[in-house]
Short mmCIF file of C-alpha atoms in Angstrom, two decimals:
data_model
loop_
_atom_site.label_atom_id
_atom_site.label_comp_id
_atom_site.label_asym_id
_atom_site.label_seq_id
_atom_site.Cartn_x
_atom_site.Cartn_y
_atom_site.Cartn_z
CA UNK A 1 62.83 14.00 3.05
CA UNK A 2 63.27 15.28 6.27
CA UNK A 3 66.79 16.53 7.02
CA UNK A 4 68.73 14.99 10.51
CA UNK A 5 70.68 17.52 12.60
CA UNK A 6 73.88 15.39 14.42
CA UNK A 7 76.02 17.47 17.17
CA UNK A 8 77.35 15.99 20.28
CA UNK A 9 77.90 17.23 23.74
CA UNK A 10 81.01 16.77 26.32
CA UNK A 11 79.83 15.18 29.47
CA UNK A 12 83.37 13.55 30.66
CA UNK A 13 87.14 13.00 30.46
CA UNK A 14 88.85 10.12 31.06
CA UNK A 15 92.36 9.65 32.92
CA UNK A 16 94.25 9.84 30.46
CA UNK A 17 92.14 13.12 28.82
CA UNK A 18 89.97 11.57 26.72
CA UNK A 19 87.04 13.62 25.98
CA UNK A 20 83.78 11.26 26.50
CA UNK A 21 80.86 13.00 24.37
CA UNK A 22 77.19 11.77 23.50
CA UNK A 23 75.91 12.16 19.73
CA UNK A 24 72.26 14.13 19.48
CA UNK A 25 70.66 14.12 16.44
CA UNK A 26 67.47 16.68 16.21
CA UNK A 27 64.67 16.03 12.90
CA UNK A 28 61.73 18.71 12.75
CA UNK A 29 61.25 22.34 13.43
CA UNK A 30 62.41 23.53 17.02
CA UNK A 31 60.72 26.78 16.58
CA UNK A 32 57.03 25.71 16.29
CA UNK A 33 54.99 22.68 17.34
CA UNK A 34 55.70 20.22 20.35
CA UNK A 35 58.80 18.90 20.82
CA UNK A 36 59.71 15.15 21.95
CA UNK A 37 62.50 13.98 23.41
CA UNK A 38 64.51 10.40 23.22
CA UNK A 39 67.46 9.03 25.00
CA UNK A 40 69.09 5.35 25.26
CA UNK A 41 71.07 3.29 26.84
CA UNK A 42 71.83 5.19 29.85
CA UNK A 43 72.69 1.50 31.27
CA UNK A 44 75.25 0.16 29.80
CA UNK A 45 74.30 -3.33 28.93
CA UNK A 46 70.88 -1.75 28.00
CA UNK A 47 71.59 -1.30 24.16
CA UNK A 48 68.14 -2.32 22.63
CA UNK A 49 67.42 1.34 22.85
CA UNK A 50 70.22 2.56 20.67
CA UNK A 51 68.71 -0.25 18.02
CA UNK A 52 65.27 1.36 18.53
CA UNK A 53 66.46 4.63 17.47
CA UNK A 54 68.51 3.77 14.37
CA UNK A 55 64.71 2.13 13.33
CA UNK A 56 62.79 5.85 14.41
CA UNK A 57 65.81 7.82 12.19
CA UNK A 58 64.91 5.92 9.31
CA UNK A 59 61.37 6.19 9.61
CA UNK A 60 61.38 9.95 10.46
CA UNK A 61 62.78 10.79 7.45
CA UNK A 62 59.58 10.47 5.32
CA UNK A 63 57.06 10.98 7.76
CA UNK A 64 55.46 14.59 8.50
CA UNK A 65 56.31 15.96 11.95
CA UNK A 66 54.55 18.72 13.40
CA UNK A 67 57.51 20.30 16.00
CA UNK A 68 60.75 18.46 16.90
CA UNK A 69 62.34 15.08 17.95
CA UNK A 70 65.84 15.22 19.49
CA UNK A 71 67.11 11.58 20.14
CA UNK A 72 70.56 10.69 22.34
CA UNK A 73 71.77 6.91 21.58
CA UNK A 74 74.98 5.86 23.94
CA UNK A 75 73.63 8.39 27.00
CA UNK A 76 75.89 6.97 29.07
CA UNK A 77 79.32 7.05 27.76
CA UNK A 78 81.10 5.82 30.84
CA UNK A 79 78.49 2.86 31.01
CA UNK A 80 78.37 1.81 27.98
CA UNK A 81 81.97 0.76 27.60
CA UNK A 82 82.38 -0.54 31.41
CA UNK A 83 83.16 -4.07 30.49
CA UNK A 84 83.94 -6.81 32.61
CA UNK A 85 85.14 -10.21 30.19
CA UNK A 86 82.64 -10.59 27.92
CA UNK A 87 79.89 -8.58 29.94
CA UNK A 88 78.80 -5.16 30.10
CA UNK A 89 78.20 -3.23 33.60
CA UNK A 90 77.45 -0.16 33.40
CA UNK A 91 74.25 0.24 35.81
CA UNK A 92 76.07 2.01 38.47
CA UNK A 93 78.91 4.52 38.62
CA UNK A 94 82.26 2.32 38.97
CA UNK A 95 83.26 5.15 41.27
CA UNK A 96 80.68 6.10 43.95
CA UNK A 97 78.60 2.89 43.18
CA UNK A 98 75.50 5.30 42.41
CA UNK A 99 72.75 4.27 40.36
CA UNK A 100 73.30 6.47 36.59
CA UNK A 101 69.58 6.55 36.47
CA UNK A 102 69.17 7.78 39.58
CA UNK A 103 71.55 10.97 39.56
CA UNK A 104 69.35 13.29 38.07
CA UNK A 105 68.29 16.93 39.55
CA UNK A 106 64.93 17.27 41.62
CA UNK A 107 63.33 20.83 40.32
CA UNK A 108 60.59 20.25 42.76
CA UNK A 109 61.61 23.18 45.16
CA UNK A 110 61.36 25.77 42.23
CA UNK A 111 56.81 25.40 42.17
CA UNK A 112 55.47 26.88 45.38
CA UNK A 113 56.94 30.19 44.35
CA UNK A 114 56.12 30.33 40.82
CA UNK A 115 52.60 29.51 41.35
CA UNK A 116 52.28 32.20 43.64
CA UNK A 117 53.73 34.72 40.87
CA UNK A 118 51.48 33.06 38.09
CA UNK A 119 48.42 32.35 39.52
CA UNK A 120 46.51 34.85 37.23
CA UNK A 121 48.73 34.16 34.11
CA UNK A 122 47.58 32.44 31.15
CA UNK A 123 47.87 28.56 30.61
CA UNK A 124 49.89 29.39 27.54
CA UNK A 125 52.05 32.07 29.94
CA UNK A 126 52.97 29.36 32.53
CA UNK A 127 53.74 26.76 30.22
CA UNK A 128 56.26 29.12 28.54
CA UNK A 129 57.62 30.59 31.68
CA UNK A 130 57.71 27.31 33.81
CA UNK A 131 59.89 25.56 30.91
CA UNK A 132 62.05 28.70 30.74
CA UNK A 133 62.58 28.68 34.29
CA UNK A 134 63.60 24.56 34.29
CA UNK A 135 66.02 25.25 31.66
CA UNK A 136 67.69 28.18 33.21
CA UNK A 137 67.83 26.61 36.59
CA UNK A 138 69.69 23.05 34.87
CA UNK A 139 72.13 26.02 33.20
CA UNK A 140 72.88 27.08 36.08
CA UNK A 141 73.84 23.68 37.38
CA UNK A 142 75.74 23.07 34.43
CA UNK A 143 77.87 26.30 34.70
CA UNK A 144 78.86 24.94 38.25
CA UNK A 145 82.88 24.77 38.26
CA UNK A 146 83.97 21.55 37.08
CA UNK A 147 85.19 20.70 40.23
CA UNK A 148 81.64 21.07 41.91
CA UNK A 149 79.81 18.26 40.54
CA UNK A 150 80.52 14.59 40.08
CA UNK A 151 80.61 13.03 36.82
CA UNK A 152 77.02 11.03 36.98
CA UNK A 153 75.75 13.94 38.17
CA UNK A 154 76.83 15.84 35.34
CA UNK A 155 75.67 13.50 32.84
CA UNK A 156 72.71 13.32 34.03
CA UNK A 157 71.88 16.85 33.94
CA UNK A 158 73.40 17.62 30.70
CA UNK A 159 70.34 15.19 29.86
CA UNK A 160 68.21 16.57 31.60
CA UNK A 161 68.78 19.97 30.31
CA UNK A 162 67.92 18.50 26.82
CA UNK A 163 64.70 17.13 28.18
CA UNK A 164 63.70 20.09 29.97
CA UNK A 165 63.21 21.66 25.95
CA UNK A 166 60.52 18.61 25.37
CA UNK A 167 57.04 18.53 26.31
CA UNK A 168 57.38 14.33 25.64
CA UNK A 169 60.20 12.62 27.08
CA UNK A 170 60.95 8.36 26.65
CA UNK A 171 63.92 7.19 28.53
CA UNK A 172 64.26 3.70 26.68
CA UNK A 173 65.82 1.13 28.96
CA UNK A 174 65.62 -3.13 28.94
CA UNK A 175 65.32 -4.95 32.04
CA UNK A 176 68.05 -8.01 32.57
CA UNK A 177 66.15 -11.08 31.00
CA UNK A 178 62.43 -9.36 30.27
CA UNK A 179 59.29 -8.46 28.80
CA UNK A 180 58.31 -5.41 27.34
CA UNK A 181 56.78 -3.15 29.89
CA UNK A 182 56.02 0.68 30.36
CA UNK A 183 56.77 2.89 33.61
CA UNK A 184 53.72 5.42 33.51
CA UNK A 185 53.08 7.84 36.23
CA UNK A 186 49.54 7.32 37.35
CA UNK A 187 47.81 10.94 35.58
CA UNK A 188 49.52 9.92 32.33
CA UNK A 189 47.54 6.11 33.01
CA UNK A 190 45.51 7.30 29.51
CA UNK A 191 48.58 7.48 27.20
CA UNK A 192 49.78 4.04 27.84
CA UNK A 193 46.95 3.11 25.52
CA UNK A 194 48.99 3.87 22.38
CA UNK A 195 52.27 2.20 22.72
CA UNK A 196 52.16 -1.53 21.95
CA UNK A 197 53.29 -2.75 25.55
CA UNK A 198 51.29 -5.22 26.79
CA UNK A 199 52.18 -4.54 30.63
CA UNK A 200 52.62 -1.07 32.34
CA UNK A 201 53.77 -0.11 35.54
CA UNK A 202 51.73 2.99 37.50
CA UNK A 203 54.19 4.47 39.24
CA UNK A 204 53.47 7.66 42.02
CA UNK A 205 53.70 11.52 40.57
CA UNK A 206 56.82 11.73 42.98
CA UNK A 207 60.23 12.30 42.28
CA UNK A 208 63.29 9.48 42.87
CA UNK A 209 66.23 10.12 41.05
CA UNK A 210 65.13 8.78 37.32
CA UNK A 211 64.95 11.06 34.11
CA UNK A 212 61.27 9.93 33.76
CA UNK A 213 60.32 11.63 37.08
CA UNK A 214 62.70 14.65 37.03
CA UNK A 215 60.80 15.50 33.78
CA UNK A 216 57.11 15.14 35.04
CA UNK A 217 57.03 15.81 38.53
CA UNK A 218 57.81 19.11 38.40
CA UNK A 219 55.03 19.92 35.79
CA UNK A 220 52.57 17.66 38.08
CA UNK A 221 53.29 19.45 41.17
CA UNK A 222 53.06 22.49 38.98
CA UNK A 223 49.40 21.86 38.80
CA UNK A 224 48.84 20.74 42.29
CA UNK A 225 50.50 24.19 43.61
CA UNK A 226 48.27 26.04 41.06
CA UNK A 227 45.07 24.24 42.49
CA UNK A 228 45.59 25.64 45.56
CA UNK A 229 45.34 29.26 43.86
CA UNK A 230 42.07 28.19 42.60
CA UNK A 231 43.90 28.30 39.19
CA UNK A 232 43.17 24.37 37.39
CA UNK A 233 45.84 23.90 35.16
CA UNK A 234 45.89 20.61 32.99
CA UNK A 235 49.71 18.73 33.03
CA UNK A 236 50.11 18.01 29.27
CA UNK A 237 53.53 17.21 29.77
CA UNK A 238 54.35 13.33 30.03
CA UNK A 239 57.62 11.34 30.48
CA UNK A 240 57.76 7.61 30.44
CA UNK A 241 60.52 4.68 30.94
CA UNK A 242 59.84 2.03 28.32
CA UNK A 243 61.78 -1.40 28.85
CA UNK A 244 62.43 -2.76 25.68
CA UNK A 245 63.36 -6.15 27.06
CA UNK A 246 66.43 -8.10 28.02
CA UNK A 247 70.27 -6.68 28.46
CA UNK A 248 72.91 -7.36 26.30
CA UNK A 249 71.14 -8.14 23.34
CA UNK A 250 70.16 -5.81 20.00
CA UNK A 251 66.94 -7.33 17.63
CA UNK A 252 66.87 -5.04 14.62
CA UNK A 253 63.77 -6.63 13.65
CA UNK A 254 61.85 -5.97 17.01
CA UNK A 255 63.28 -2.55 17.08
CA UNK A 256 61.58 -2.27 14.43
CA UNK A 257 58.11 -2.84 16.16
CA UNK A 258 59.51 -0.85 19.31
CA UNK A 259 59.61 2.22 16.86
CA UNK A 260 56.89 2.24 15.55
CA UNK A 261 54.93 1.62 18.93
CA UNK A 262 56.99 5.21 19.89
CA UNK A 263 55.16 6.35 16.87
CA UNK A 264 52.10 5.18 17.21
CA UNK A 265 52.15 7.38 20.63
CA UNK A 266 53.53 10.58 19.01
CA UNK A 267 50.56 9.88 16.38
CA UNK A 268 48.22 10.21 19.68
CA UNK A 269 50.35 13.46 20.66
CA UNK A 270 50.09 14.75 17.04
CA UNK A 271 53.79 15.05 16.60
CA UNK A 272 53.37 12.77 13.78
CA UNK A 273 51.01 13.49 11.59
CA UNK A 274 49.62 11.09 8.51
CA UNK A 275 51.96 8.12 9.02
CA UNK A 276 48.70 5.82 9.53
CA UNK A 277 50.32 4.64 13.07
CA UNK A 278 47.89 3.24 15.55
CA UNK A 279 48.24 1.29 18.47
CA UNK A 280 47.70 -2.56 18.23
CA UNK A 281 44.73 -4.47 19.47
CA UNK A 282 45.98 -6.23 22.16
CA UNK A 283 44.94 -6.48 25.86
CA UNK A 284 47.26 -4.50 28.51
CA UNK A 285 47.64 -5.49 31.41
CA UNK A 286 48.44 -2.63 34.41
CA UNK A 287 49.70 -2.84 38.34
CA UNK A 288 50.39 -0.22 40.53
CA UNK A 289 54.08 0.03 42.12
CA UNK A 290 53.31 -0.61 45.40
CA UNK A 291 51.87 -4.16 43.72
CA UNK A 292 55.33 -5.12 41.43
CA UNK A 293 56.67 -7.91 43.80
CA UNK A 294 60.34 -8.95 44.06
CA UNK A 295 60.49 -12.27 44.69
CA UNK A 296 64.45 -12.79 46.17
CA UNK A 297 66.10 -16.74 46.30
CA UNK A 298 65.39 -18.36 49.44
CA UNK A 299 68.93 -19.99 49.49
CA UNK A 300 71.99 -20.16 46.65
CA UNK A 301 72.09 -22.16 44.30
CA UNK A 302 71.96 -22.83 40.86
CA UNK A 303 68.52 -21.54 39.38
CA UNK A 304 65.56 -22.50 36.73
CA UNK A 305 63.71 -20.21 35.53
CA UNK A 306 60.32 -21.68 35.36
CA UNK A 307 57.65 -19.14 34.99
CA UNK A 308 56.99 -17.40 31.49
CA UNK A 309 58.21 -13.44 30.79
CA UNK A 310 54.81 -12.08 30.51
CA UNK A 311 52.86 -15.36 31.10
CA UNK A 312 50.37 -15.44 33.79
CA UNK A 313 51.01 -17.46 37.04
CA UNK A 314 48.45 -19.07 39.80
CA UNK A 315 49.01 -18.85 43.47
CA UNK A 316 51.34 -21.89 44.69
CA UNK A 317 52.90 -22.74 40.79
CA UNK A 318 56.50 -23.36 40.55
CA UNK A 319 57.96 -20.21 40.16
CA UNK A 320 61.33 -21.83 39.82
CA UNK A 321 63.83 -24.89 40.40
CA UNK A 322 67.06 -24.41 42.55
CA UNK A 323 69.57 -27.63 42.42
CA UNK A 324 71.92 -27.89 44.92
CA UNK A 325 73.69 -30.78 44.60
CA UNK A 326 75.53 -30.49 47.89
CA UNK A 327 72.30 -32.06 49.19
CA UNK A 328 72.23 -34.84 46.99
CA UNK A 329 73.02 -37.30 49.53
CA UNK A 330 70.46 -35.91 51.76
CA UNK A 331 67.78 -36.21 48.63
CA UNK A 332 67.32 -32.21 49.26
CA UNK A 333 69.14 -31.54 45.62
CA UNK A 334 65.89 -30.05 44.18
CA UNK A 335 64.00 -27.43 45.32
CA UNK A 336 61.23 -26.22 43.93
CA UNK A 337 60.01 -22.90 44.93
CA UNK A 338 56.36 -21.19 44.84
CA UNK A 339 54.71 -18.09 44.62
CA UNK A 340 51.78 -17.30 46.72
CA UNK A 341 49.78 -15.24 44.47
CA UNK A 342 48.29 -14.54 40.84
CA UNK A 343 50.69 -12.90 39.26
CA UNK A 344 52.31 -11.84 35.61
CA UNK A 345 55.82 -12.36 35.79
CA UNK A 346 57.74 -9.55 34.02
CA UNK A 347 61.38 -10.18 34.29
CA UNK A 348 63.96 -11.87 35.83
CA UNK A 349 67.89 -12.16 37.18
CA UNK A 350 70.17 -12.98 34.38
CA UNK A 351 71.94 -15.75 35.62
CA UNK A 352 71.22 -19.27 36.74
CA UNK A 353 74.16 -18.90 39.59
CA UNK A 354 72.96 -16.99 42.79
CA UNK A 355 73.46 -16.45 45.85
CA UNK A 356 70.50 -16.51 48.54
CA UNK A 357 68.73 -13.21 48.69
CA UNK A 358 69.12 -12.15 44.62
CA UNK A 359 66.25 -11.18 43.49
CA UNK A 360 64.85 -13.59 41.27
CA UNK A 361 61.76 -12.27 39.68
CA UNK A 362 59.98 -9.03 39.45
CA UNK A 363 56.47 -10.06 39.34
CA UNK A 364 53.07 -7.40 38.63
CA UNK A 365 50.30 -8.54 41.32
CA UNK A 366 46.74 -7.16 41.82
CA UNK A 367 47.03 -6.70 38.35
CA UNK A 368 44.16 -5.23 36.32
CA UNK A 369 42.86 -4.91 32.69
CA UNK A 370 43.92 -1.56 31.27
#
């Protein structure tokens, strides 16, 4: 049986004092092998994550793991318990109306001079030294006076600075009503293979704010800068945002399946070793970013959904219905409204009450067989 490390960090205080903290339990040995790292619900009505990693505690008990898996449930704190009636906010900082997922540090500027210096090192001698060096540069944002960084900010890289130890990193998130999908940068494209998502997003090597990116783009740049020292360095590193599905909503049972889809991936990574998991035969479907539409209302009203999560539409179907029955008399009450293209709709706005201009529907188009 596998023994489970818990500790917690400090990432906030309240008004009135209260210290706000985020548990971190740690399974494997941090001194050899590759290490993986796992946060939730950094969103506060995004809680299928924390589900998902009760179901990967339990299983990691028993299985054998070659290195270490550190997972963070409740990353978020603040967002988590930002409640509004019976609904959970949370997706941006009450305070400077920042996204929390996109607050975290760009290490970007740190490559161009540490090629230079390691352009004749060993593979094994960068990897080493280019993790050392993220990790000492996020302590030394971290050791900032407390007065010198906002709180989001300083969540986030108190995260970051645990992700920075991992050569794996899954940022688990859900989407408002959705299907499962998977944010993969584009050199990682192979990988997506062994999680059991039937839809992934290719998103750019480039940095914008989100753990996913603050974890990879440095290593990819890494081995663009290197390439230019006629030194070819391979980025083993990968980070991914998996969307587990909708908000506000925990399914033991599917978290079930969501772990052991993470498993079947660290199987691939050989993290875990003999727990038999392999991806799933099923067909996966990809799009690029600059091809996942938002579709936004043409005019307020009060919405029906009409097109499938994950189902597959043609050009000119009824993507949905919008009744406004202040045109009744005019016989304009029901509108239906269209898409123009092929398309897999992946998720859309939570509520059948909008105003014109909410987005409606994220859609994947020029979509292709993985």
């Amino acid at each position: 049986m596998n023994q489970i490390t818990q500790t917690s960090i400090q990432v906030a205080e309240l008004a009135n004092g209260q210290a706000m903290s985020i548990p971190v339990f740690t399974i494997g040995d941090d001194t050899q092998g590759p290490k993986v790292y796992i946060q939730a619900n950094m969103h506060g009505a995004e809680v299928q994550g924390n589900a998902v990693i009760y179901a990967l505690l339990e299983k990691l008990k028993t299985v054998h793991i070659s290195g270490s898996i550190t997972l963070v449930p409740y990353a978020n704190p603040i967002g988590c318990n930002q409640k509004s009636g019976e609904f959970t906010l949370g997706r941006f900082d009450p305070i400077t109306g920042e996204n929390w997922n996109r607050l975290y540090h760009d290490h970007g500027h740190l490559v161009e001079d540490f090629a230079s210096r390691h352009a004749q090192s060993t593979e094994q001698e960068i990897r080493s030294e280019f993790k050392k060096l993220l990790i000492d540069k996020t302590d030394e944002l971290l050791a900032r006076p407390m007065h010198a960084m906002k709180t989001g900010k300083r969540i986030a890289v108190n995260l970051q600075r645990l992700a920075h130890e991992a050569d794996f990193v899954l940022d688990l998130h859900t989407g408002p009503v959705s299907s499962k999908h998977l944010y993969c940068p584009e050199y990682a494209q192979a990988s997506a293979h062994y999680f059991n998502i039937p839809h992934t997003l290719l998103i750019p090597n480039e940095f914008d704010g989100a753990m996913d990116e603050a974890c990879f783009c440095p290593w990819w740049k890494l081995s663009e800068a290197l390439a230019q020292h006629g030194k070819q360095f391979d980025v083993l590193n990968e980070a991914f945002t998996v969307e587990l599905g909708s908000q506000e909503h925990i399914d033991l049972n599917e978290a079930q399946c969501d772990a052991e889809s993470i498993l079947s991936y660290l199987t691939h990574k050989e993290v875990i070793l003999e727990g038999g998991y392999q991806p799933q035969p099923i067909t996966r479907y990809a799009c690029y970013l600059k091809d996942y539409t938002a579709f936004y209302a043409p005019m307020g009203g009060m919405v029906e959904y009409q097109a499938p999560l994950g189902g597959h539409i043609k050009a000119g179907d009824t993507l949905v219905n919008i009744l406004r029955m202040d045109k009744y008399a005019q016989g304009e009450a029901l509108n239906p409204i269209t898409f123009n293209k092929d398309a897999i709709a992946i998720l859309h706005f939570a509520s059948a009450s909008v105003n014109q201009g909410t987005e409606l529907y994220k859609l994947f188009t020029n979509y292709f067989e993985l």
